[in-house]
mmCIF file with all atom_site columns, C-alpha atoms and ligand atoms in Angstrom:
data_model
loop_
_atom_site.group_PDB
_atom_site.id
_atom_site.type_symbol
_atom_site.label_atom_id
_atom_site.label_alt_id
_atom_site.label_comp_id
_atom_site.label_asym_id
_atom_site.label_entity_id
_atom_site.label_seq_id
_atom_site.pdbx_PDB_ins_code
_atom_site.Cartn_x
_atom_site.Cartn_y
_atom_site.Cartn_z
_atom_site.occupancy
_atom_site.B_iso_or_equiv
_atom_site.pdbx_formal_charge
_atom_site.auth_seq_id
_atom_site.auth_comp_id
_atom_site.auth_asym_id
_atom_site.auth_atom_id
_atom_site.pdbx_PDB_model_num
ATOM   1   C  CA  . MET J 1 1   ? 17.853 10.646  38.194  1.00 0.00 ? 1   MET J CA  1
ATOM   2   C  CA  . LEU J 1 2   ? 16.489 12.892  35.688  1.00 0.00 ? 2   LEU J CA  1
ATOM   3   C  CA  . SER J 1 3   ? 16.533 16.057  34.854  1.00 0.00 ? 3   SER J CA  1
ATOM   4   C  CA  . LYS J 1 4   ? 13.904 17.586  33.968  1.00 0.00 ? 4   LYS J CA  1
ATOM   5   C  CA  . ASN J 1 5   ? 14.032 18.596  30.194  1.00 0.00 ? 5   ASN J CA  1
ATOM   6   C  CA  . ILE J 1 6   ? 15.998 15.022  29.967  1.00 0.00 ? 6   ILE J CA  1
ATOM   7   C  CA  . GLU J 1 7   ? 12.836 14.437  31.443  1.00 0.00 ? 7   GLU J CA  1
ATOM   8   C  CA  . ASN J 1 8   ? 10.666 16.289  29.206  1.00 0.00 ? 8   ASN J CA  1
ATOM   9   C  CA  . SER J 1 9   ? 12.564 15.932  26.175  1.00 0.00 ? 9   SER J CA  1
ATOM   10  C  CA  . LEU J 1 10  ? 12.226 11.994  26.616  1.00 0.00 ? 10  LEU J CA  1
ATOM   11  C  CA  . ASN J 1 11  ? 8.762  12.958  26.789  1.00 0.00 ? 11  ASN J CA  1
ATOM   12  C  CA  . ASN J 1 12  ? 8.614  14.545  23.552  1.00 0.00 ? 12  ASN J CA  1
ATOM   13  C  CA  . GLN J 1 13  ? 10.186 11.586  21.928  1.00 0.00 ? 13  GLN J CA  1
ATOM   14  C  CA  . ILE J 1 14  ? 8.026  9.378   23.179  1.00 0.00 ? 14  ILE J CA  1
ATOM   15  C  CA  . ARG J 1 15  ? 4.750  11.160  21.648  1.00 0.00 ? 15  ARG J CA  1
ATOM   16  C  CA  . ILE J 1 16  ? 6.680  11.362  17.778  1.00 0.00 ? 16  ILE J CA  1
ATOM   17  C  CA  . GLU J 1 17  ? 7.559  7.537   18.160  1.00 0.00 ? 17  GLU J CA  1
ATOM   18  C  CA  . ALA J 1 18  ? 3.221  7.190   19.457  1.00 0.00 ? 18  ALA J CA  1
ATOM   19  C  CA  . GLU J 1 19  ? 3.471  8.995   16.423  1.00 0.00 ? 19  GLU J CA  1
ATOM   20  C  CA  . SER J 1 20  ? 4.969  7.157   14.087  1.00 0.00 ? 20  SER J CA  1
ATOM   21  C  CA  . SER J 1 21  ? 3.767  3.818   14.889  1.00 0.00 ? 21  SER J CA  1
ATOM   22  C  CA  . GLN J 1 22  ? 0.424  5.868   13.689  1.00 0.00 ? 22  GLN J CA  1
ATOM   23  C  CA  . ILE J 1 23  ? 1.600  6.725   11.012  1.00 0.00 ? 23  ILE J CA  1
ATOM   24  C  CA  . TYR J 1 24  ? 2.629  3.921   9.961   1.00 0.00 ? 24  TYR J CA  1
ATOM   25  C  CA  . LEU J 1 25  ? -0.859 1.410   10.960  1.00 0.00 ? 25  LEU J CA  1
ATOM   26  C  CA  . SER J 1 26  ? -2.671 4.321   9.155   1.00 0.00 ? 26  SER J CA  1
ATOM   27  C  CA  . MET J 1 27  ? -0.534 3.963   5.682   1.00 0.00 ? 27  MET J CA  1
ATOM   28  C  CA  . ALA J 1 28  ? -0.457 -0.048  6.762   1.00 0.00 ? 28  ALA J CA  1
ATOM   29  C  CA  . SER J 1 29  ? -4.626 0.397   6.186   1.00 0.00 ? 29  SER J CA  1
ATOM   30  C  CA  . TRP J 1 30  ? -4.623 2.404   3.238   1.00 0.00 ? 30  TRP J CA  1
ATOM   31  C  CA  . ALA J 1 31  ? -2.639 -0.154  1.617   1.00 0.00 ? 31  ALA J CA  1
ATOM   32  C  CA  . GLU J 1 32  ? -5.111 -3.348  3.283   1.00 0.00 ? 32  GLU J CA  1
ATOM   33  C  CA  . THR J 1 33  ? -7.329 -1.431  0.907   1.00 0.00 ? 33  THR J CA  1
ATOM   34  C  CA  . HIS J 1 34  ? -6.258 -0.893  -2.442  1.00 0.00 ? 34  HIS J CA  1
ATOM   35  C  CA  . GLY J 1 35  ? -4.387 -4.296  -2.679  1.00 0.00 ? 35  GLY J CA  1
ATOM   36  C  CA  . LEU J 1 36  ? -1.446 -3.908  -1.900  1.00 0.00 ? 36  LEU J CA  1
ATOM   37  C  CA  . GLU J 1 37  ? -0.726 -6.652  1.111   1.00 0.00 ? 37  GLU J CA  1
ATOM   38  C  CA  . GLY J 1 38  ? 3.217  -7.105  1.234   1.00 0.00 ? 38  GLY J CA  1
ATOM   39  C  CA  . ILE J 1 39  ? 3.183  -3.747  0.978   1.00 0.00 ? 39  ILE J CA  1
ATOM   40  C  CA  . SER J 1 40  ? 0.583  -3.584  4.106   1.00 0.00 ? 40  SER J CA  1
ATOM   41  C  CA  . LYS J 1 41  ? 2.331  -6.155  5.945   1.00 0.00 ? 41  LYS J CA  1
ATOM   42  C  CA  . PHE J 1 42  ? 5.661  -4.494  5.469   1.00 0.00 ? 42  PHE J CA  1
ATOM   43  C  CA  . MET J 1 43  ? 4.157  -0.793  7.332   1.00 0.00 ? 43  MET J CA  1
ATOM   44  C  CA  . TYR J 1 44  ? 1.951  -2.672  9.903   1.00 0.00 ? 44  TYR J CA  1
ATOM   45  C  CA  . ALA J 1 45  ? 5.511  -4.282  11.443  1.00 0.00 ? 45  ALA J CA  1
ATOM   46  C  CA  . GLN J 1 46  ? 6.261  -1.085  10.998  1.00 0.00 ? 46  GLN J CA  1
ATOM   47  C  CA  . SER J 1 47  ? 4.173  0.186   13.386  1.00 0.00 ? 47  SER J CA  1
ATOM   48  C  CA  . ASP J 1 48  ? 4.593  -1.865  15.640  1.00 0.00 ? 48  ASP J CA  1
ATOM   49  C  CA  . GLU J 1 49  ? 7.797  -1.446  15.386  1.00 0.00 ? 49  GLU J CA  1
ATOM   50  C  CA  . GLU J 1 50  ? 8.026  2.354   16.168  1.00 0.00 ? 50  GLU J CA  1
ATOM   51  C  CA  . ARG J 1 51  ? 5.811  1.585   19.141  1.00 0.00 ? 51  ARG J CA  1
ATOM   52  C  CA  . MET J 1 52  ? 8.580  -1.148  21.165  1.00 0.00 ? 52  MET J CA  1
ATOM   53  C  CA  . HIS J 1 53  ? 10.948 1.832   20.806  1.00 0.00 ? 53  HIS J CA  1
ATOM   54  C  CA  . MET J 1 54  ? 8.582  4.186   22.072  1.00 0.00 ? 54  MET J CA  1
ATOM   55  C  CA  . LEU J 1 55  ? 7.738  0.718   24.985  1.00 0.00 ? 55  LEU J CA  1
ATOM   56  C  CA  . LYS J 1 56  ? 11.734 0.981   25.254  1.00 0.00 ? 56  LYS J CA  1
ATOM   57  C  CA  . LEU J 1 57  ? 11.359 5.402   26.315  1.00 0.00 ? 57  LEU J CA  1
ATOM   58  C  CA  . MET J 1 58  ? 9.024  4.494   28.762  1.00 0.00 ? 58  MET J CA  1
ATOM   59  C  CA  . LYS J 1 59  ? 10.684 1.906   30.232  1.00 0.00 ? 59  LYS J CA  1
ATOM   60  C  CA  . PHE J 1 60  ? 14.141 4.179   30.872  1.00 0.00 ? 60  PHE J CA  1
ATOM   61  C  CA  . ILE J 1 61  ? 12.434 7.605   31.860  1.00 0.00 ? 61  ILE J CA  1
ATOM   62  C  CA  . ASN J 1 62  ? 10.604 4.734   35.460  1.00 0.00 ? 62  ASN J CA  1
ATOM   63  C  CA  . GLU J 1 63  ? 13.451 3.306   36.140  1.00 0.00 ? 63  GLU J CA  1
ATOM   64  C  CA  . ARG J 1 64  ? 15.439 6.356   35.578  1.00 0.00 ? 64  ARG J CA  1
ATOM   65  C  CA  . GLY J 1 65  ? 12.535 7.645   38.220  1.00 0.00 ? 65  GLY J CA  1
ATOM   66  C  CA  . GLY J 1 66  ? 11.050 10.266  35.772  1.00 0.00 ? 66  GLY J CA  1
ATOM   67  C  CA  . HIS J 1 67  ? 7.350  9.806   35.246  1.00 0.00 ? 67  HIS J CA  1
ATOM   68  C  CA  . ALA J 1 68  ? 7.195  8.183   31.003  1.00 0.00 ? 68  ALA J CA  1
ATOM   69  C  CA  . GLN J 1 69  ? 3.324  10.057  30.115  1.00 0.00 ? 69  GLN J CA  1
ATOM   70  C  CA  . VAL J 1 70  ? 1.727  9.172   27.327  1.00 0.00 ? 70  VAL J CA  1
ATOM   71  C  CA  . SER J 1 71  ? -0.579 12.224  25.390  1.00 0.00 ? 71  SER J CA  1
ATOM   72  C  CA  . GLU J 1 72  ? -2.265 12.929  23.048  1.00 0.00 ? 72  GLU J CA  1
ATOM   73  C  CA  . LEU J 1 73  ? -1.718 11.856  19.602  1.00 0.00 ? 73  LEU J CA  1
ATOM   74  C  CA  . LYS J 1 74  ? -2.218 13.845  16.030  1.00 0.00 ? 74  LYS J CA  1
ATOM   75  C  CA  . ALA J 1 75  ? -4.803 11.958  13.898  1.00 0.00 ? 75  ALA J CA  1
ATOM   76  C  CA  . PRO J 1 76  ? -1.967 10.716  10.492  1.00 0.00 ? 76  PRO J CA  1
ATOM   77  C  CA  . LYS J 1 77  ? -3.601 11.442  6.810   1.00 0.00 ? 77  LYS J CA  1
ATOM   78  C  CA  . ILE J 1 78  ? -5.704 8.287   5.646   1.00 0.00 ? 78  ILE J CA  1
ATOM   79  C  CA  . SER J 1 79  ? -4.944 8.692   2.328   1.00 0.00 ? 79  SER J CA  1
ATOM   80  C  CA  . TYR J 1 80  ? -1.927 8.338   0.654   1.00 0.00 ? 80  TYR J CA  1
ATOM   81  C  CA  . GLY J 1 81  ? -2.328 9.404   -2.800  1.00 0.00 ? 81  GLY J CA  1
ATOM   82  C  CA  . THR J 1 82  ? 1.032  6.309   -4.763  1.00 0.00 ? 82  THR J CA  1
ATOM   83  C  CA  . PHE J 1 83  ? 2.545  3.686   -2.683  1.00 0.00 ? 83  PHE J CA  1
ATOM   84  C  CA  . LYS J 1 84  ? 5.560  5.479   -4.009  1.00 0.00 ? 84  LYS J CA  1
ATOM   85  C  CA  . GLU J 1 85  ? 4.211  9.048   -1.812  1.00 0.00 ? 85  GLU J CA  1
ATOM   86  C  CA  . MET J 1 86  ? 3.525  6.722   0.550   1.00 0.00 ? 86  MET J CA  1
ATOM   87  C  CA  . PHE J 1 87  ? 7.169  6.012   1.655   1.00 0.00 ? 87  PHE J CA  1
ATOM   88  C  CA  . GLU J 1 88  ? 8.486  9.244   0.106   1.00 0.00 ? 88  GLU J CA  1
ATOM   89  C  CA  . GLU J 1 89  ? 6.849  10.488  3.401   1.00 0.00 ? 89  GLU J CA  1
ATOM   90  C  CA  . LEU J 1 90  ? 8.248  7.671   5.597   1.00 0.00 ? 90  LEU J CA  1
ATOM   91  C  CA  . TYR J 1 91  ? 11.050 8.791   4.550   1.00 0.00 ? 91  TYR J CA  1
ATOM   92  C  CA  . LYS J 1 92  ? 11.004 12.070  5.142   1.00 0.00 ? 92  LYS J CA  1
ATOM   93  C  CA  . HIS J 1 93  ? 9.621  11.458  8.612   1.00 0.00 ? 93  HIS J CA  1
ATOM   94  C  CA  . GLU J 1 94  ? 12.508 9.235   9.890   1.00 0.00 ? 94  GLU J CA  1
ATOM   95  C  CA  . ILE J 1 95  ? 14.811 12.095  8.501   1.00 0.00 ? 95  ILE J CA  1
ATOM   96  C  CA  . PHE J 1 96  ? 12.595 13.482  11.206  1.00 0.00 ? 96  PHE J CA  1
ATOM   97  C  CA  . VAL J 1 97  ? 13.101 11.492  13.912  1.00 0.00 ? 97  VAL J CA  1
ATOM   98  C  CA  . SER J 1 98  ? 16.376 10.868  13.440  1.00 0.00 ? 98  SER J CA  1
ATOM   99  C  CA  . VAL J 1 99  ? 16.789 14.985  13.608  1.00 0.00 ? 99  VAL J CA  1
ATOM   100 C  CA  . SER J 1 100 ? 14.488 14.736  16.498  1.00 0.00 ? 100 SER J CA  1
ATOM   101 C  CA  . ILE J 1 101 ? 16.852 11.292  18.464  1.00 0.00 ? 101 ILE J CA  1
ATOM   102 C  CA  . ASN J 1 102 ? 20.413 13.721  17.949  1.00 0.00 ? 102 ASN J CA  1
ATOM   103 C  CA  . GLU J 1 103 ? 19.132 16.520  19.027  1.00 0.00 ? 103 GLU J CA  1
ATOM   104 C  CA  . LEU J 1 104 ? 17.838 14.247  22.792  1.00 0.00 ? 104 LEU J CA  1
ATOM   105 C  CA  . VAL J 1 105 ? 21.868 13.460  22.311  1.00 0.00 ? 105 VAL J CA  1
ATOM   106 C  CA  . HIS J 1 106 ? 23.463 16.783  22.658  1.00 0.00 ? 106 HIS J CA  1
ATOM   107 C  CA  . ILE J 1 107 ? 21.146 17.811  25.890  1.00 0.00 ? 107 ILE J CA  1
ATOM   108 C  CA  . ALA J 1 108 ? 21.713 14.831  27.517  1.00 0.00 ? 108 ALA J CA  1
ATOM   109 C  CA  . PHE J 1 109 ? 25.197 15.509  26.602  1.00 0.00 ? 109 PHE J CA  1
ATOM   110 C  CA  . SER J 1 110 ? 26.146 18.947  27.739  1.00 0.00 ? 110 SER J CA  1
ATOM   111 C  CA  . GLU J 1 111 ? 24.101 18.452  30.683  1.00 0.00 ? 111 GLU J CA  1
ATOM   112 C  CA  . LYS J 1 112 ? 26.929 15.642  31.053  1.00 0.00 ? 112 LYS J CA  1
ATOM   113 C  CA  . ASP J 1 113 ? 24.352 12.403  32.047  1.00 0.00 ? 113 ASP J CA  1
ATOM   114 C  CA  . TYR J 1 114 ? 26.288 10.416  30.128  1.00 0.00 ? 114 TYR J CA  1
ATOM   115 C  CA  . ALA J 1 115 ? 23.804 7.729   31.210  1.00 0.00 ? 115 ALA J CA  1
ATOM   116 C  CA  . THR J 1 116 ? 21.009 8.490   28.740  1.00 0.00 ? 116 THR J CA  1
ATOM   117 C  CA  . HIS J 1 117 ? 23.421 9.396   26.616  1.00 0.00 ? 117 HIS J CA  1
ATOM   118 C  CA  . ASN J 1 118 ? 24.743 6.350   25.845  1.00 0.00 ? 118 ASN J CA  1
ATOM   119 C  CA  . PHE J 1 119 ? 21.287 4.641   26.175  1.00 0.00 ? 119 PHE J CA  1
ATOM   120 C  CA  . LEU J 1 120 ? 20.034 6.497   23.604  1.00 0.00 ? 120 LEU J CA  1
ATOM   121 C  CA  . GLN J 1 121 ? 22.817 5.405   20.861  1.00 0.00 ? 121 GLN J CA  1
ATOM   122 C  CA  . TRP J 1 122 ? 20.972 2.669   20.491  1.00 0.00 ? 122 TRP J CA  1
ATOM   123 C  CA  . TYR J 1 123 ? 18.065 5.015   18.946  1.00 0.00 ? 123 TYR J CA  1
ATOM   124 C  CA  . VAL J 1 124 ? 21.079 6.853   16.777  1.00 0.00 ? 124 VAL J CA  1
ATOM   125 C  CA  . ALA J 1 125 ? 22.050 2.992   15.996  1.00 0.00 ? 125 ALA J CA  1
ATOM   126 C  CA  . GLU J 1 126 ? 18.720 2.711   14.831  1.00 0.00 ? 126 GLU J CA  1
ATOM   127 C  CA  . GLN J 1 127 ? 18.036 5.347   12.738  1.00 0.00 ? 127 GLN J CA  1
ATOM   128 C  CA  . ILE J 1 128 ? 20.244 5.301   10.449  1.00 0.00 ? 128 ILE J CA  1
ATOM   129 C  CA  . GLU J 1 129 ? 19.332 1.557   9.681   1.00 0.00 ? 129 GLU J CA  1
ATOM   130 C  CA  . GLU J 1 130 ? 15.453 3.171   10.077  1.00 0.00 ? 130 GLU J CA  1
ATOM   131 C  CA  . GLU J 1 131 ? 16.756 5.447   7.040   1.00 0.00 ? 131 GLU J CA  1
ATOM   132 C  CA  . ALA J 1 132 ? 18.872 3.158   4.726   1.00 0.00 ? 132 ALA J CA  1
ATOM   133 C  CA  . GLN J 1 133 ? 16.103 0.804   4.216   1.00 0.00 ? 133 GLN J CA  1
ATOM   134 C  CA  . ALA J 1 134 ? 14.591 3.710   3.569   1.00 0.00 ? 134 ALA J CA  1
ATOM   135 C  CA  . LYS J 1 135 ? 16.576 5.029   0.870   1.00 0.00 ? 135 LYS J CA  1
ATOM   136 C  CA  . ILE J 1 136 ? 16.762 1.640   -0.554  1.00 0.00 ? 136 ILE J CA  1
ATOM   137 C  CA  . ILE J 1 137 ? 12.669 0.969   -0.731  1.00 0.00 ? 137 ILE J CA  1
ATOM   138 C  CA  . LEU J 1 138 ? 13.014 3.763   -2.966  1.00 0.00 ? 138 LEU J CA  1
ATOM   139 C  CA  . ASP J 1 139 ? 15.416 3.446   -5.590  1.00 0.00 ? 139 ASP J CA  1
ATOM   140 C  CA  . LYS J 1 140 ? 13.054 -0.079  -5.948  1.00 0.00 ? 140 LYS J CA  1
ATOM   141 C  CA  . ILE J 1 141 ? 10.590 1.941   -6.533  1.00 0.00 ? 141 ILE J CA  1
ATOM   142 C  CA  . ASN J 1 142 ? 12.009 4.707   -9.042  1.00 0.00 ? 142 ASN J CA  1
ATOM   143 C  CA  . LEU J 1 143 ? 13.319 1.385   -10.824 1.00 0.00 ? 143 LEU J CA  1
ATOM   144 C  CA  . ILE J 1 144 ? 9.446  0.303   -11.210 1.00 0.00 ? 144 ILE J CA  1
ATOM   145 C  CA  . GLY J 1 145 ? 8.426  3.438   -12.206 1.00 0.00 ? 145 GLY J CA  1
ATOM   146 C  CA  . ASP J 1 146 ? 4.349  2.457   -14.391 1.00 0.00 ? 146 ASP J CA  1
ATOM   147 C  CA  . ASP J 1 147 ? 5.536  -1.180  -14.429 1.00 0.00 ? 147 ASP J CA  1
ATOM   148 C  CA  . LYS J 1 148 ? 2.589  -2.821  -12.914 1.00 0.00 ? 148 LYS J CA  1
ATOM   149 C  CA  . GLY J 1 149 ? 4.354  -6.312  -13.080 1.00 0.00 ? 149 GLY J CA  1
ATOM   150 C  CA  . GLY J 1 150 ? 7.190  -4.273  -11.338 1.00 0.00 ? 150 GLY J CA  1
ATOM   151 C  CA  . LEU J 1 151 ? 4.386  -3.874  -8.325  1.00 0.00 ? 151 LEU J CA  1
ATOM   152 C  CA  . TYR J 1 152 ? 3.817  -6.780  -8.314  1.00 0.00 ? 152 TYR J CA  1
ATOM   153 C  CA  . LEU J 1 153 ? 6.859  -8.019  -7.926  1.00 0.00 ? 153 LEU J CA  1
ATOM   154 C  CA  . PHE J 1 154 ? 7.978  -5.264  -5.519  1.00 0.00 ? 154 PHE J CA  1
ATOM   155 C  CA  . ASP J 1 155 ? 4.853  -5.222  -2.879  1.00 0.00 ? 155 ASP J CA  1
ATOM   156 C  CA  . ARG J 1 156 ? 6.573  -9.441  -2.487  1.00 0.00 ? 156 ARG J CA  1
ATOM   157 C  CA  . ASP J 1 157 ? 9.847  -7.427  -1.944  1.00 0.00 ? 157 ASP J CA  1
ATOM   158 C  CA  . VAL J 1 158 ? 8.451  -5.638  0.300   1.00 0.00 ? 158 VAL J CA  1
ATOM   159 C  CA  . GLN J 1 159 ? 7.426  -8.038  2.894   1.00 0.00 ? 159 GLN J CA  1
ATOM   160 C  CA  . GLN J 1 160 ? 9.813  -11.074 2.372   1.00 0.00 ? 160 GLN J CA  1
ATOM   161 C  CA  . LEU J 1 161 ? 11.886 -7.070  4.214   1.00 0.00 ? 161 LEU J CA  1
ATOM   162 C  CA  . THR J 1 162 ? 9.227  -8.364  7.494   1.00 0.00 ? 162 THR J CA  1
ATOM   163 C  CA  . LEU J 1 163 ? 9.409  -12.123 7.111   1.00 0.00 ? 163 LEU J CA  1
ATOM   164 C  CA  . ASN J 1 164 ? 12.807 -11.730 7.268   1.00 0.00 ? 164 ASN J CA  1
ATOM   165 C  CA  . GLY J 1 165 ? 13.249 -9.673  9.954   1.00 0.00 ? 165 GLY J CA  1
ATOM   166 C  CA  . SER J 1 166 ? 15.543 -6.454  8.933   1.00 0.00 ? 166 SER J CA  1
ATOM   167 C  CA  . THR J 1 167 ? 11.786 -3.904  10.087  1.00 0.00 ? 167 THR J CA  1
ATOM   168 C  CA  . SER J 1 168 ? 12.209 -6.438  13.554  1.00 0.00 ? 168 SER J CA  1
ATOM   169 C  CA  . LYS J 1 169 ? 15.989 -6.256  14.952  1.00 0.00 ? 169 LYS J CA  1
ATOM   170 C  CA  . GLY J 1 170 ? 17.051 -4.811  17.708  1.00 0.00 ? 170 GLY J CA  1
ATOM   171 C  CA  . HIS J 1 171 ? 14.245 -6.293  20.354  1.00 0.00 ? 171 HIS J CA  1
HETATM 172 FE FE1 . FEO X 2 .   ? 11.453 4.819   15.939  1.00 0.00 ? 201 FEO X FE1 1
HETATM 173 FE FE2 . FEO X 2 .   ? 11.351 4.707   13.139  1.00 0.00 ? 201 FEO X FE2 1
HETATM 174 O  O1  . FEO X 2 .   ? 11.543 5.912   14.757  1.00 0.00 ? 201 FEO X O1  1
#
């Protein structure tokens, strides 16, 4: 059985994952309307992945006698300046999610809820991967600079990340 405090904290994480999914969906649409097909596919896949993170939390809460709640979400931005700025936002957002997961782990540990603590380890590992992936992408973007040919190749590369399944691991 979940304590009320843990149930509320997990529900808060559901909202964060749902908002992440919306943010990446908005990024996907922005990229699609700017001819960035590969980046757009990557963002659509990323959005699906966040939805999966959300669903996993919902199942866990309900299986342990709580009630997973679907709440109102903050609307994401519609426009992202440049694709570089967009990936910088993605990276910052993933760091924000990691901080939130860490806080959850801390709460579970301090309440001696080892089942929740154990469940959250999957998210800890996932965040390490997500941050690392975003960092690799940003490093590539910095290498390209203003080179249009570089952007073309980068767009294809990022799409490969999606096709290779590195945005759909751990399901
Ligand atoms: Fe669900 Fe990208 O963190």
